[in-house]
Amino acid sequence: MWAASPAFRRQLVLLRSLLPSPDPSSVAGFPPSCPSCSSFLRVRANHAMAASAGTVYEADAEAVVRRITPPLDRARHKGQAGKVAVIGGCREYTGAPYFAAISALKVGADLSHVFCTKDAATVIKSYSPELIVHPILEESYSVRDDERASVSSKILTEVAKWMERFDCIVVGPGLGRDLFLLDCVSNIMRHARQANIPTVVDGDGLFLVTNSLSLVEGNPLAILTPNVYEYKRLVQKVLNCDVDEETASEQLITLCQKIGDVTIMQKGKSDVISDGKTVTQVSTFGSPRRCGGQGDILSGSVAVFASWAQHFVLTNEQPTEKRVNPMTLGCIAGSLLLRKAASYAFEKNKRSTVTSDIIEFLGKSLEDICPAEH
Amino acid sequence: MWAASPAFRRQLVLLRSLLPSPDPSSVAGFPPSCPSCSSFLRVRANHAMAASAGTVYEADAEAVVRRITPPLDRARHKGQAGKVAVIGGCREYTGAPYFAAISALKVGADLSHVFCTKDAATVIKSYSPELIVHPILEESYSVRDDERASVSSKILTEVAKWMERFDCIVVGPGLGRDLFLLDCVSNIMRHARQANIPTVVDGDGLFLVTNSLSLVEGNPLAILTPNVYEYKRLVQKVLNCDVDEETASEQLITLCQKIGDVTIMQKGKSDVISDGKTVTQVSTFGSPRRCGGQGDILSGSVAVFASWAQHFVLTNEQPTEKRVNPMTLGCIAGSLLLRKAASYAFEKNKRSTVTSDIIEFLGKSLEDICPAEH
């Protein structure tokens, strides 16, 4: 079982008090007015040792959010706060890619794109004029057998010309399971990897990846966000055994190591995150409502935070041995934000809370943690 | 006439006071803090006798809602609070299936699907990203005669692969009367019955069922929700006579018995519910507005409550002779919730109240009766 007890929290506080307090102003890009910015990293330095014993620490998720959220700088231009793309949306599913893409904008990205099928595009466009929706994917039913190679190549060319502009992509929300479409998306994932674009994989993207592990093997910029069922399938496929709750953290570390370099956020009562070296969890209570679509909010939010974290780590030089995995930071921040927003939405809407109600509170939740300054 | 007089209400109170008070905490899954949880069942135990004399009791609908609404458990996963599907939506009608499906979510289901024609799907999707809309039904105009058998078979295969996942389906909102489409829907209803899925039949679904009684004959998981005109046609078809207001409750019981095992909720000034054994009514005043679409809210709400009631009855063992029909409980709860929401909506919007205004108050109405706890 994951260790989330008060004893561990006290241990966390103790660890902090024992460590010397660094000068916050020494970290570029973060104002000295964020006193807790540095604490998370200090705890992280002690993490590898702890995780080896199967211990899971509660992340200081608010500190992470403050740490990686970039200041709003008046001199910045459109796009500098993040450009995200969601690869998903087919004849059957249109809500999921919309939720992921609009969440990215509501967290603070400047631009949010969706790459989906023609059928889905009109609908997703109609949900919101804020999104840029590209109707370029195709499902088997709309492509003749003899056209497949050329259509697949055309799709990759279309996406590739945009790829360099993105700070992160999300693969999977409402993708469906059409084999031709998944084959095209595999090509897109390979291209994103070559271009070093962080990639969050969720929903049907996890179905694809579980059956084609090479798509993420050894990719330190890949984040997988399985729910309980998707995690079970992944463990069965990769470790050839069932999920064992008694050794859950060791199993998660082994899973990451076996796939190689990826970060996995196992969603559940607590969201448990590992990159194969450390295990951290976020267990802030969100909402008891389990309406479909919350995973899509999470994937869109994680995409933004992961790109911010990557920027932060790249622009704040630290010794390699102390460098924090930005993908892990992105997961921690995304998890906390969804949970806070879900809590606000439930407080207001109770049992009738739906996904759109939660998205409405992403902004307030971020503002609570990390107030935007004029 | 249905008996809704103060005299009957007093009789209800009298009945309660005469019966011994059971220990509410003895029923699993319901907190002892719901003092009125048990009263409805006590009254129900005396019901068969009363109904045989043509008496109609006012249901203690608030107690029913409290009784069957599942607690919000933090350990639950997506889908465990209910997965509902609406079969309806054609070239002509798109509002009705949307109202039914979104109402199911707002009452508290986790997932809500719509199976409709291609023409309807784009529109229904665009109403809300919360719904999962499957564009798989076909009308005669879009299918050549020689394709009918194969298209019909394909539609059934598509729906069948989802069916096991649903806790309840609603057949009829905005279905239209195209003969080929109704033929396909008949196949879906037969499949749902084989899979033991509770089925609420409303609107054009009642047109279908009135002309093909075998679709619901002897199905204890079928709920028919006719309005005054649909009820009249049903009585004429099944009993071969006109509606007789003097012997209304006996006629309703006879109708249920003649069709066999089904539950019927006759909508009107009061909603009168029978499963062929007992007759109960809900006469809480809702709203004087009669805008179209309220029946769709009701069918979606009844679907959720019926699935909750079925789960409650199955997981709380009681002697068979005291077992309450969960379909009846679902009707009572759905009826009360619509009436309360309609009342709130009318208070706010008066003559300009429309169906969406009522849906807005489903959450508050449920919260009034059965507050969600963290």
XYZ file of C-alpha atoms in Angstrom:
748
model
C 0.000 0.000 0.000
C 1.040 3.597 -0.581
C 2.397 5.263 2.509
C 0.455 8.483 3.103
C 0.340 8.463 6.880
C 0.754 11.485 9.150
C 4.025 9.913 10.305
C 5.465 10.350 6.835
C 4.281 13.918 6.671
C 6.025 14.634 9.977
C 9.145 12.991 8.586
C 8.891 15.356 5.617
C 8.727 18.410 7.877
C 11.625 17.049 9.904
C 13.712 16.575 6.784
C 13.091 20.177 5.833
C 14.035 21.550 9.231
C 17.293 19.614 9.210
C 18.432 20.950 5.882
C 20.061 24.354 5.512
C 17.857 27.030 3.998
C 19.152 28.084 0.596
C 18.814 31.585 -0.734
C 15.625 31.551 -2.815
C 16.817 34.442 -4.909
C 19.636 32.275 -6.203
C 17.176 30.392 -8.404
C 16.591 32.318 -11.605
C 13.065 33.044 -12.761
C 11.440 32.683 -9.356
C 10.784 35.644 -7.130
C 12.148 35.533 -3.587
C 8.550 35.987 -2.412
C 7.911 32.249 -2.826
C 9.331 30.969 0.490
C 8.354 27.356 -0.109
C 9.765 27.152 -3.630
C 12.914 25.438 -2.585
C 11.609 22.970 -0.043
C 10.329 20.406 -2.509
C 13.714 20.017 -4.182
C 15.436 19.542 -0.849
C 13.107 16.728 0.033
C 13.585 15.259 -3.405
C 17.318 14.982 -2.833
C 16.553 12.485 -0.081
C 14.100 10.626 -2.155
C 16.099 8.043 -4.031
C 17.229 6.514 -0.782
C 13.706 6.504 0.619
C 12.131 4.993 -2.473
C 14.590 2.152 -2.486
C 13.009 1.038 0.769
C 9.521 1.175 -0.794
C 8.660 4.456 0.900
C 6.380 6.891 -0.853
C 6.484 10.518 0.158
C 3.647 12.948 -0.177
C 4.816 15.595 -2.603
C 4.857 19.194 -1.481
C 2.672 19.807 -4.498
C 1.844 23.459 -3.782
C 5.566 24.230 -3.667
C 5.989 22.448 -6.997
C 3.217 24.484 -8.602
C 4.757 27.724 -7.310
C 8.190 26.612 -8.380
C 7.445 25.759 -12.001
C 4.654 28.204 -12.899
C 6.373 30.931 -14.892
C 5.849 34.550 -13.869
C 3.493 36.540 -16.077
C 5.909 38.843 -17.783
C 4.503 41.805 -19.723
C 7.338 41.551 -22.207
C 6.341 38.042 -23.295
C 4.773 37.213 -26.612
C 1.931 34.910 -27.627
C 2.977 31.307 -27.235
C 5.709 31.818 -24.664
C 3.508 30.507 -21.835
C 3.048 27.260 -23.723
C 1.685 25.682 -26.879
C -0.023 22.342 -26.415
C -1.545 19.879 -28.881
C -3.998 17.079 -28.202
C -3.997 14.115 -30.599
C -7.469 12.631 -30.226
C -11.109 12.861 -31.244
C -12.851 10.499 -33.640
C -16.356 9.778 -34.877
C -17.349 8.405 -31.490
C -15.544 10.682 -29.039
C -15.376 14.461 -29.050
C -15.729 15.454 -25.403
C -12.421 14.006 -24.189
C -10.066 15.915 -26.550
C -12.044 19.093 -25.920
C -11.690 18.715 -22.139
C -7.936 18.106 -22.421
C -7.333 21.000 -24.819
C -9.483 23.587 -23.042
C -7.940 22.603 -19.691
C -4.486 23.352 -21.089
C -5.672 26.865 -21.962
C -7.380 27.343 -18.595
C -4.198 26.363 -16.748
C -2.355 29.034 -18.648
C -1.082 27.816 -22.008
C -1.257 30.425 -24.769
C -2.326 28.129 -27.573
C -4.125 24.808 -27.628
C -4.503 22.651 -30.734
C -6.484 19.472 -31.427
C -5.641 16.999 -34.198
C -8.668 14.785 -34.828
C -10.808 13.194 -37.542
C -13.018 15.252 -39.850
C -16.176 13.982 -38.130
C -14.933 15.090 -34.738
C -13.488 18.426 -35.848
C -16.764 20.234 -36.550
C -18.132 19.253 -33.159
C -14.974 20.109 -31.200
C -14.787 23.473 -32.953
C -18.391 24.108 -31.931
C -17.589 23.516 -28.235
C -15.257 26.466 -28.191
C -13.761 29.091 -30.467
C -10.656 29.104 -28.240
C -9.205 25.929 -29.741
C -7.385 25.416 -33.025
C -8.803 22.192 -34.440
C -7.137 20.327 -37.328
C -9.433 17.819 -39.091
C -6.668 15.609 -40.440
C -6.866 12.146 -38.892
C -8.709 9.368 -40.725
C -10.402 6.166 -39.593
C -10.416 2.929 -41.606
C -13.985 3.391 -42.830
C -13.059 6.544 -44.723
C -9.885 5.244 -46.413
C -9.651 2.694 -49.254
C -7.079 -0.052 -48.758
C -4.970 1.100 -51.682
C -4.896 4.666 -50.342
C -3.678 3.844 -46.844
C 0.040 4.375 -47.331
C -0.403 7.734 -49.027
C -3.033 8.947 -46.541
C -0.850 7.901 -43.600
C 2.133 9.716 -45.057
C 0.045 12.837 -45.728
C -1.244 12.876 -42.144
C 2.278 12.666 -40.739
C 3.462 15.473 -43.012
C 0.570 17.670 -41.885
C 1.227 17.105 -38.168
C 5.013 17.258 -38.562
C 4.946 20.771 -39.918
C 3.361 21.881 -36.644
C 5.282 19.656 -34.247
C 8.327 21.850 -33.629
C 6.042 24.593 -32.340
C 4.598 22.534 -29.510
C 5.945 22.471 -25.975
C 4.037 19.297 -25.164
C 1.552 16.961 -26.824
C -1.186 14.796 -25.298
C -1.896 11.538 -27.111
C -5.069 9.622 -26.472
C -8.140 11.534 -25.256
C -11.037 10.238 -27.370
C -8.665 8.633 -29.855
C -10.765 5.500 -30.301
C -9.303 2.168 -31.305
C -9.444 2.146 -35.071
C -6.329 0.300 -36.226
C -5.492 2.574 -39.151
C -5.887 5.675 -37.004
C -3.712 4.175 -34.242
C -1.083 3.321 -36.843
C -0.984 6.959 -37.984
C -0.769 8.119 -34.354
C 2.177 5.775 -33.797
C 4.000 7.635 -36.559
C 3.130 10.946 -34.909
C 4.492 9.703 -31.568
C 7.761 8.619 -33.189
C 8.086 12.013 -34.823
C 7.408 13.830 -31.528
C 10.090 11.762 -29.876
C 12.648 12.623 -32.541
C 11.745 16.269 -32.038
C 12.147 15.932 -28.232
C 8.582 16.986 -27.503
C 7.278 15.884 -24.083
C 4.357 13.510 -24.616
C 1.540 12.730 -22.181
C -0.179 9.433 -23.020
C -3.700 8.815 -21.697
C -6.930 6.948 -22.549
C -6.792 5.085 -25.850
C -3.190 6.238 -26.221
C -2.409 3.871 -23.344
C -4.176 1.074 -25.221
C -1.872 1.813 -28.157
C 1.284 2.049 -26.041
C 0.523 -1.089 -24.002
C 0.456 -3.001 -27.281
C 3.458 -1.140 -28.787
C 5.809 -0.437 -25.909
C 8.602 0.613 -28.266
C 6.705 3.877 -28.780
C 7.757 5.043 -25.308
C 10.628 2.727 -24.316
C 13.630 4.735 -23.184
C 11.887 8.086 -23.670
C 12.453 10.331 -20.641
C 9.950 12.827 -22.059
C 7.061 10.334 -22.036
C 4.432 10.457 -19.294
C 1.857 7.680 -18.954
C -1.245 8.434 -16.869
C -3.127 5.123 -16.410
C -6.262 4.701 -14.307
C -6.734 1.527 -12.274
C -7.789 -0.601 -15.250
C -5.184 0.775 -17.648
C -2.461 0.300 -15.011
C -3.501 -3.300 -14.514
C -3.190 -4.026 -18.247
C 0.195 -2.289 -18.366
C 1.560 -4.318 -15.426
C 0.258 -7.543 -16.947
C 1.829 -6.749 -20.293
C 5.201 -5.460 -19.094
C 5.808 -7.361 -15.844
C 3.788 -10.424 -16.789
C 2.034 -10.493 -13.399
C -0.895 -8.902 -11.567
C -0.888 -5.671 -9.588
C 0.335 -6.328 -6.056
C -0.873 -3.726 -3.566
C 1.530 -4.926 -0.882
C 4.555 -3.984 -2.973
C 2.883 -1.273 -5.010
C 5.699 1.293 -4.960
C 8.407 -1.248 -5.815
C 6.212 -2.594 -8.612
C 5.688 0.902 -10.006
C 9.452 1.574 -9.946
C 10.111 -1.764 -11.645
C 7.473 -0.985 -14.278
C 9.100 2.356 -15.107
C 12.543 0.776 -15.228
C 11.394 -2.097 -17.387
C 9.768 0.225 -19.928
C 12.780 2.472 -19.522
C 13.024 6.131 -18.511
C 9.310 6.931 -18.714
C 7.347 8.661 -15.968
C 4.139 6.966 -14.846
C 1.362 8.568 -12.843
C -0.920 5.864 -11.512
C -4.263 7.587 -10.936
C -6.440 6.626 -7.999
C -7.426 7.688 -4.530
C -3.896 9.118 -4.448
C -2.026 9.782 -7.677
C 1.301 7.955 -7.406
C 4.146 9.111 -9.599
C 7.436 7.467 -10.465
C 10.197 7.857 -13.015
C 11.875 4.608 -12.032
C 14.043 6.311 -9.429
C 11.695 7.920 -6.921
C 8.055 7.511 -5.964
C 5.959 10.488 -4.935
C 2.252 10.816 -4.382
C -0.379 13.521 -4.318
C -3.261 12.665 -2.027
C -4.973 16.034 -1.499
C -8.662 15.157 -1.483
C -10.564 16.249 -4.582
C -14.141 15.088 -4.974
C -16.082 11.860 -4.486
C -17.726 12.353 -7.926
C -16.280 10.037 -10.584
C -17.918 11.494 -13.678
C -16.100 10.683 -16.916
C -13.732 13.340 -18.274
C -11.622 14.152 -15.209
C -8.705 12.196 -16.665
C -8.839 14.478 -19.707
C -8.560 17.596 -17.543
C -5.564 15.982 -15.890
C -3.775 15.124 -19.125
C -4.189 18.668 -20.465
C -3.019 20.191 -17.183
C -0.037 17.868 -16.870
C 1.005 18.794 -20.410
C 1.211 22.481 -19.506
C 2.979 21.940 -16.182
C 5.436 19.438 -17.693
C 6.435 21.957 -20.362
C 6.802 24.675 -17.710
C 8.828 22.325 -15.501
C 11.065 21.403 -18.404
C 11.688 25.059 -19.116
C 12.403 25.675 -15.437
C 14.885 22.816 -15.139
C 16.649 23.761 -18.362
C 16.992 27.414 -17.381
C 17.989 26.862 -13.740
C 21.298 25.061 -13.779
C 21.799 22.519 -11.047
C 24.246 19.671 -10.614
C 23.079 16.664 -12.637
C 22.745 14.498 -9.539
C 20.326 16.968 -7.999
C 18.321 17.656 -11.141
C 14.639 16.931 -10.693
C 12.749 15.121 -13.425
C 10.508 17.806 -14.941
C 8.003 15.182 -16.073
C 7.510 14.194 -12.422
C 7.039 17.838 -11.443
C 4.446 18.225 -14.210
C 2.502 15.239 -12.909
C 2.570 16.494 -9.323
C 1.362 19.956 -10.297
C -1.364 18.671 -12.641
C -2.627 16.250 -10.038
C -2.901 18.888 -7.339
C -4.641 21.379 -9.607
C -7.295 18.891 -10.745
C -7.935 17.841 -7.165
C -8.355 21.407 -5.945
C -10.631 22.313 -8.872
C -12.714 19.148 -8.369
C -13.100 20.029 -4.699
C -14.379 23.529 -5.518
C -16.723 22.172 -8.193
C -18.140 19.555 -5.837
C -18.647 22.129 -3.108
C -20.778 24.125 -5.547
C -22.540 21.412 -7.563
C -22.491 18.348 -5.288
C -23.772 15.167 -6.965
C -24.588 16.968 -10.206
C -20.957 17.998 -10.760
C -19.839 17.342 -14.333
C -16.448 17.798 -15.966
C -17.154 21.297 -17.285
C -17.897 22.406 -13.718
C -14.403 21.317 -12.680
C -12.714 23.096 -15.589
C -14.458 26.279 -14.449
C -12.367 26.154 -11.245
C -8.912 25.466 -12.700
C -8.122 29.169 -12.737
C -9.191 29.843 -9.158
C -7.295 26.782 -7.948
C -4.062 27.976 -9.562
C -4.627 31.503 -8.315
C -5.016 30.209 -4.745
C -1.600 28.567 -4.896
C 0.279 30.930 -7.087
C -1.358 34.358 -7.427
C -0.771 36.100 -10.737
C 0.798 39.499 -10.238
C 0.133 42.540 -12.333
C -59.761 9.457 -9.605
C -56.394 8.986 -7.959
C -56.592 9.421 -4.218
C -54.334 12.295 -3.215
C -56.459 13.827 -0.514
C -55.255 14.979 2.907
C -57.262 12.101 4.351
C -55.019 9.590 2.655
C -51.913 11.409 3.825
C -53.210 11.224 7.383
C -53.840 7.506 6.885
C -50.194 7.182 5.783
C -48.945 8.892 8.934
C -51.251 6.703 10.997
C -49.889 3.569 9.370
C -46.351 4.633 10.190
C -47.119 5.374 13.797
C -48.766 1.971 14.214
C -45.790 0.054 12.890
C -42.765 -0.785 15.044
C -39.684 1.257 14.291
C -36.895 -0.924 12.913
C -33.242 -0.170 13.508
C -32.147 1.839 10.447
C -28.523 0.922 11.016
C -29.377 -2.705 10.348
C -29.581 -1.967 6.636
C -26.143 -2.048 5.068
C -24.936 0.961 3.136
C -27.245 3.500 4.714
C -26.171 5.643 7.614
C -28.303 5.618 10.772
C -28.578 9.378 10.290
C -31.414 8.903 7.757
C -34.361 8.556 10.137
C -36.969 8.348 7.412
C -35.123 5.760 5.306
C -37.095 2.865 6.622
C -40.573 4.363 6.700
C -41.321 3.903 3.028
C -40.687 0.196 3.178
C -42.924 -0.137 6.216
C -45.775 1.508 4.375
C -45.080 -0.630 1.332
C -45.551 -3.786 3.363
C -49.175 -2.781 3.858
C -49.636 -1.792 0.318
C -50.744 -4.902 -1.478
C -53.784 -5.139 0.740
C -54.643 -1.468 0.248
C -54.194 -1.558 -3.512
C -56.480 -4.522 -3.838
C -59.271 -2.255 -2.636
C -58.364 0.378 -5.238
C -56.601 2.626 -2.773
C -53.618 4.682 -3.948
C -51.126 5.830 -1.366
C -48.947 8.863 -1.668
C -45.381 7.577 -1.713
C -42.974 8.848 0.895
C -40.844 9.873 -2.054
C -38.193 11.775 -0.089
C -37.545 8.666 1.987
C -37.227 6.635 -1.201
C -34.678 9.055 -2.640
C -32.634 8.940 0.563
C -32.933 5.204 0.717
C -31.691 4.323 -2.766
C -29.181 7.110 -3.475
C -25.763 5.527 -2.913
C -23.308 7.199 -0.573
C -20.461 9.047 -2.299
C -17.553 6.811 -1.469
C -14.018 8.126 -1.955
C -12.778 4.680 -2.887
C -15.083 4.374 -5.893
C -13.929 4.397 -9.498
C -15.416 5.997 -12.598
C -18.650 4.284 -13.585
C -19.580 2.857 -10.222
C -22.287 5.499 -9.632
C -24.013 4.428 -12.851
C -23.669 4.176 -16.613
C -26.767 5.034 -18.601
C -27.563 4.922 -22.337
C -30.334 6.680 -24.229
C -31.529 5.074 -27.487
C -33.010 7.956 -29.439
C -32.311 10.922 -31.679
C -33.009 11.036 -35.403
C -32.980 13.550 -38.264
C -35.996 15.320 -36.777
C -35.395 15.163 -33.014
C -32.202 15.939 -31.112
C -33.335 17.799 -27.992
C -35.165 14.906 -26.322
C -32.254 12.416 -26.171
C -29.949 15.222 -25.005
C -32.323 16.167 -22.174
C -32.632 12.542 -21.042
C -28.882 11.850 -21.193
C -27.701 15.069 -19.533
C -30.328 14.653 -16.797
C -28.867 11.231 -15.982
C -25.457 12.854 -15.448
C -26.894 15.700 -13.388
C -28.721 13.266 -11.114
C -25.385 11.597 -10.455
C -24.558 8.939 -13.054
C -20.864 8.783 -13.985
C -21.291 8.145 -17.710
C -24.106 8.903 -20.118
C -24.240 7.614 -23.697
C -26.603 8.345 -26.607
C -27.156 5.980 -29.548
C -28.738 7.916 -32.423
C -28.636 8.470 -36.180
C -25.677 10.143 -37.886
C -27.696 13.296 -38.580
C -28.607 13.664 -34.940
C -25.189 12.796 -33.521
C -23.304 15.914 -34.600
C -25.972 18.127 -33.082
C -26.319 16.190 -29.829
C -22.534 16.100 -29.399
C -22.398 19.839 -29.902
C -24.965 20.438 -27.120
C -22.501 19.097 -24.576
C -19.044 17.512 -24.417
C -20.185 15.571 -21.355
C -22.096 12.961 -23.375
C -20.712 10.043 -25.373
C -22.713 10.002 -28.586
C -22.661 7.017 -30.964
C -23.869 7.828 -34.513
C -24.987 4.324 -35.412
C -28.748 4.205 -35.996
C -30.107 4.512 -39.534
C -33.429 5.642 -40.969
C -35.072 4.125 -44.064
C -34.068 7.017 -46.334
C -30.378 6.265 -45.855
C -30.513 2.491 -46.374
C -31.172 0.641 -49.647
C -33.687 -2.204 -49.454
C -31.087 -4.854 -50.202
C -28.816 -3.544 -47.436
C -31.388 -3.590 -44.658
C -30.591 -6.968 -43.168
C -26.853 -6.334 -43.018
C -27.224 -2.765 -41.685
C -29.672 -3.936 -39.027
C -27.283 -6.686 -37.967
C -24.338 -4.269 -37.846
C -26.286 -1.817 -35.672
C -27.166 -4.545 -33.198
C -23.548 -5.720 -33.063
C -22.359 -2.168 -32.370
C -24.836 -1.578 -29.543
C -24.425 -5.090 -28.145
C -20.720 -4.643 -27.507
C -21.577 -1.783 -25.139
C -24.730 -3.205 -23.573
C -23.176 -5.179 -20.719
C -21.595 -1.991 -19.397
C -24.889 -0.167 -18.873
C -26.848 -0.141 -15.634
C -29.998 1.081 -17.381
C -31.113 2.154 -20.848
C -33.794 4.628 -21.913
C -35.565 3.812 -25.173
C -37.554 6.425 -27.014
C -36.636 10.085 -26.485
C -36.606 11.614 -29.978
C -36.610 8.202 -31.618
C -39.052 9.134 -34.384
C -41.300 6.639 -36.125
C -39.271 5.430 -39.058
C -40.143 1.759 -39.463
C -36.641 0.526 -40.235
C -35.191 2.406 -37.273
C -37.908 1.071 -34.958
C -37.181 -2.428 -36.206
C -33.516 -2.011 -35.264
C -34.498 -0.630 -31.873
C -36.727 -3.661 -31.291
C -33.641 -5.835 -31.704
C -31.754 -3.646 -29.220
C -34.591 -3.972 -26.699
C -34.579 -7.762 -27.048
C -30.831 -7.783 -26.498
C -31.105 -5.555 -23.408
C -33.711 -7.887 -22.007
C -31.500 -10.949 -22.504
C -28.711 -9.058 -20.737
C -31.051 -8.147 -17.830
C -30.604 -4.414 -18.304
C -33.413 -2.271 -16.822
C -35.173 -0.425 -19.636
C -37.186 2.792 -19.384
C -39.537 3.229 -22.352
C -40.816 6.712 -23.166
C -41.958 8.829 -26.121
C -41.729 7.069 -29.467
C -40.509 3.992 -27.620
C -44.057 3.728 -26.254
C -45.426 3.950 -29.805
C -43.177 1.023 -30.679
C -44.065 -0.997 -27.589
C -47.827 -0.369 -27.889
C -47.664 -1.956 -31.328
C -45.232 -4.726 -30.276
C -46.193 -5.657 -26.729
C -43.985 -8.742 -26.805
C -40.976 -6.409 -26.432
C -41.870 -5.819 -22.772
C -44.310 -8.630 -21.909
C -43.203 -10.416 -18.753
C -40.132 -8.188 -18.276
C -39.889 -7.072 -14.621
C -37.054 -4.710 -15.588
C -39.207 -2.709 -18.026
C -40.631 0.678 -17.036
C -43.199 2.416 -19.236
C -43.735 6.144 -18.626
C -46.789 7.163 -20.704
C -48.359 10.613 -20.680
C -52.136 10.924 -20.871
C -52.333 10.277 -24.646
C -49.795 7.442 -24.659
C -51.604 5.855 -21.707
C -54.915 6.055 -23.504
C -53.503 4.260 -26.563
C -51.917 1.625 -24.344
C -55.199 0.965 -22.501
C -57.110 0.772 -25.776
C -54.604 -1.634 -27.260
C -54.140 -3.910 -24.248
C -57.475 -3.748 -22.434
C -59.567 -3.009 -25.500
C -61.468 -0.244 -23.724
C -61.197 3.440 -22.824
C -59.553 4.925 -19.761
C -62.006 4.926 -16.876
C -61.225 7.565 -14.284
C -63.631 6.058 -11.756
C -61.654 2.829 -11.552
C -58.298 4.273 -12.509
C -56.104 2.432 -10.042
C -57.724 -0.961 -10.717
C -57.399 -0.332 -14.452
C -53.693 0.501 -14.067
C -53.101 -2.676 -12.072
C -54.988 -4.709 -14.659
C -52.956 -3.101 -17.447
C -49.659 -4.039 -15.755
C -50.867 -7.552 -15.112
C -52.144 -8.032 -18.637
C -48.833 -6.920 -20.155
C -47.115 -8.914 -17.444
C -44.568 -7.873 -14.805
C -43.841 -4.387 -16.182
C -43.899 -1.193 -14.120
C -45.990 1.673 -15.474
C -45.764 5.301 -14.389
C -48.787 7.164 -15.689
C -47.711 10.801 -15.854
C -50.161 13.545 -15.014
C -51.182 15.948 -12.271
C -49.936 13.165 -10.027
C -47.595 10.497 -11.356
C -49.228 7.152 -10.591
C -47.038 4.076 -10.468
C -47.908 0.398 -10.478
C -46.155 -2.909 -11.030
C -49.395 -4.872 -11.116
C -49.356 -5.471 -7.389
C -49.378 -2.057 -5.722
C -50.295 1.474 -6.776
C -48.403 4.478 -5.480
C -48.464 8.087 -6.499
C -46.263 11.166 -6.296
C -48.270 14.370 -6.232
C -45.762 16.942 -4.956
C -46.531 20.055 -6.953
C -43.934 20.894 -9.594
C -44.698 23.711 -11.986
C -47.672 24.932 -13.995
C -45.410 25.229 -17.069
C -45.878 22.378 -19.524
C -42.966 23.048 -21.847
C -41.894 20.042 -23.909
C -38.927 18.027 -22.682
C -39.908 17.443 -19.059
C -40.728 13.828 -19.867
C -37.174 13.411 -21.128
C -35.729 14.720 -17.864
C -37.975 12.243 -16.093
C -36.901 9.249 -18.182
C -33.192 10.010 -17.666
C -33.680 10.522 -13.935
C -35.777 7.382 -13.521
C -33.048 5.406 -15.308
C -30.435 6.456 -12.741
C -32.675 5.936 -9.725
C -33.919 2.558 -11.014
C -30.334 1.328 -11.381
C -29.482 2.621 -7.899
C -32.625 0.997 -6.488
C -31.811 -2.286 -8.169
C -28.325 -2.194 -6.684
C -29.794 -1.349 -3.275
C -32.318 -4.181 -3.345
C -29.733 -6.689 -4.584
C -27.166 -5.735 -1.943
C -29.540 -5.436 1.024
C -31.078 -8.834 1.532
C -34.700 -8.887 2.590
C -37.291 -11.630 2.658
C -38.795 -12.079 -0.797
C -42.302 -11.200 0.383
C -41.065 -7.852 1.664
C -38.830 -7.079 -1.284
C -39.747 -3.801 -2.916
C -39.797 -3.561 -6.699
C -36.740 -1.431 -7.543
C -38.362 -0.212 -10.758
C -41.191 1.282 -8.675
C -38.681 2.959 -6.363
C -36.850 4.400 -9.406
C -40.121 5.882 -10.725
C -41.021 7.421 -7.366
C -37.594 9.014 -6.929
C -37.419 10.321 -10.521
C -40.894 11.780 -10.285
C -40.158 13.662 -7.065
C -36.851 15.035 -8.329
C -38.355 16.392 -11.552
C -41.191 18.008 -9.626
C -38.873 19.702 -7.164
C -36.540 20.921 -9.929
C -39.489 22.188 -11.988
C -40.735 24.084 -8.947
C -37.374 25.810 -8.427
C -37.077 26.598 -12.139
C -40.553 28.107 -12.262
C -39.887 30.192 -9.156
C -36.885 31.679 -10.957
C -38.086 31.869 -14.581
C -41.901 31.942 -14.360
C -43.607 31.746 -17.766
C -40.300 31.667 -19.627
C -39.196 28.436 -17.914
C -37.779 25.953 -20.417
C -36.477 22.426 -19.980
C -32.826 23.437 -19.572
C -33.851 25.677 -16.657
C -35.318 22.655 -14.908
C -32.215 20.530 -15.517
C -30.188 23.294 -13.856
C -32.022 22.571 -10.603
C -31.764 18.767 -10.522
C -28.610 18.973 -8.410
C -30.034 21.380 -5.851
C -33.247 19.344 -5.603
C -31.327 16.169 -4.840
C -29.072 18.011 -2.414
C -32.128 19.289 -0.512
C -33.360 15.764 0.035
C -30.145 13.852 0.349
C -27.121 16.043 1.063
C -23.859 14.749 -0.370
C -21.221 14.400 2.270
C -17.520 14.750 1.754
